[in-house]
Amino acid sequence: MILTRPSMFAGIQVQTLIDFPGRIAAAVFVKGCNFRCPWCHNADFAYKDPDNFPSIDEEEILSTLENRKAFLDGLVISGGEPSLYGEDILHFAKKVKALGYALKLDTNGYDPDFIEDSIGLFDFIAMDVKNSFEKYPETCGLITMDIGRIRKSIEFIKRHFSAHQFRTTKIPGLVTDEDLDKIRSYIGEELIVQEYKNRNV
Ligand code: SF4
């Protein structure tokens, strides 16, 4: 009997000029997330109903990347939250690297051990710092959180990934200018602030 595992991937964007600094990239989006951000743009496959969201096979993604090598030089692995897949997503990333692509990881930073395991594989890492630490759980739609994991990921990324960015989406009524100043003090470097676009209107 052949057992097949459900695909990790909800979809692929075959070209983006804005998601991987300095590169023409494709982006793949994994299903599932350990956060429940009420304002999430990808909530359907991140946490609402990932099992019933359409999937794309890993083989199809690799084939697309192979065919588009002449036009692309990077892949963004985004989500959802890629760290949920641990070794499986790292194994996929190694296959993409072998095709000659540079790799960028988008993460919520809640798994510092995964980030540690990613050293040497990802050329760029972007971590969302959701809010000031006291407002983190409500921003992520959780009751409680271990903020130590977020702190650890920030320090780890600063120490080990020369190409990285920390970014925050300014959610109206939730992330204030005062919160942004606190986040800047946590990271001690430039913060990318993204304006929230409500895609439901
Ligand atoms: S961490 Fe990102 S993917 Fe996960 S729920 Fe929050 S906004 Fe959505």
mmCIF file of N, CA and C in Angstrom, residues 12 37 43-44 69 153 165 167 184-185:
data_model
loop_
_atom_site.group_PDB
_atom_site.id
_atom_site.type_symbol
_atom_site.label_atom_id
_atom_site.label_comp_id
_atom_site.label_asym_id
_atom_site.label_seq_id
_atom_site.Cartn_x
_atom_site.Cartn_y
_atom_site.Cartn_z
ATOM 1 N N ILE A 12 1.327 28.719 -4.963
ATOM 2 C CA ILE A 12 2.568 29.343 -5.418
ATOM 3 C C ILE A 12 2.237 30.619 -6.167
ATOM 4 N N CYS A 37 -3.975 35.238 14.314
ATOM 5 C CA CYS A 37 -4.127 36.691 14.177
ATOM 6 C C CYS A 37 -5.498 37.015 13.575
ATOM 7 N N ALA A 43 -5.990 33.780 6.459
ATOM 8 C CA ALA A 43 -6.599 32.980 7.527
ATOM 9 C C ALA A 43 -7.224 31.676 7.017
ATOM 10 N N ASP A 44 -7.753 31.679 5.797
ATOM 11 C CA ASP A 44 -8.428 30.472 5.306
ATOM 12 C C ASP A 44 -7.504 29.268 5.315
ATOM 13 N N LYS A 69 13.647 28.772 -14.114
ATOM 14 C CA LYS A 69 14.967 29.160 -13.614
ATOM 15 C C LYS A 69 15.568 30.346 -14.366
ATOM 16 N N SER A 153 14.314 34.420 19.210
ATOM 17 C CA SER A 153 14.397 34.461 17.745
ATOM 18 C C SER A 153 14.989 35.787 17.265
ATOM 19 N N GLN A 165 15.260 41.073 8.060
ATOM 20 C CA GLN A 165 14.463 42.252 8.396
ATOM 21 C C GLN A 165 13.411 41.882 9.431
ATOM 22 N N ARG A 167 9.709 43.208 10.785
ATOM 23 C CA ARG A 167 8.642 44.031 10.231
ATOM 24 C C ARG A 167 7.378 43.896 11.081
ATOM 25 N N ARG A 184 10.925 48.866 18.292
ATOM 26 C CA ARG A 184 12.259 49.336 17.858
ATOM 27 C C ARG A 184 13.274 49.173 18.979
ATOM 28 N N SER A 185 12.828 49.404 20.208
ATOM 29 C CA SER A 185 13.783 49.240 21.320
ATOM 30 C C SER A 185 14.114 47.762 21.537
#
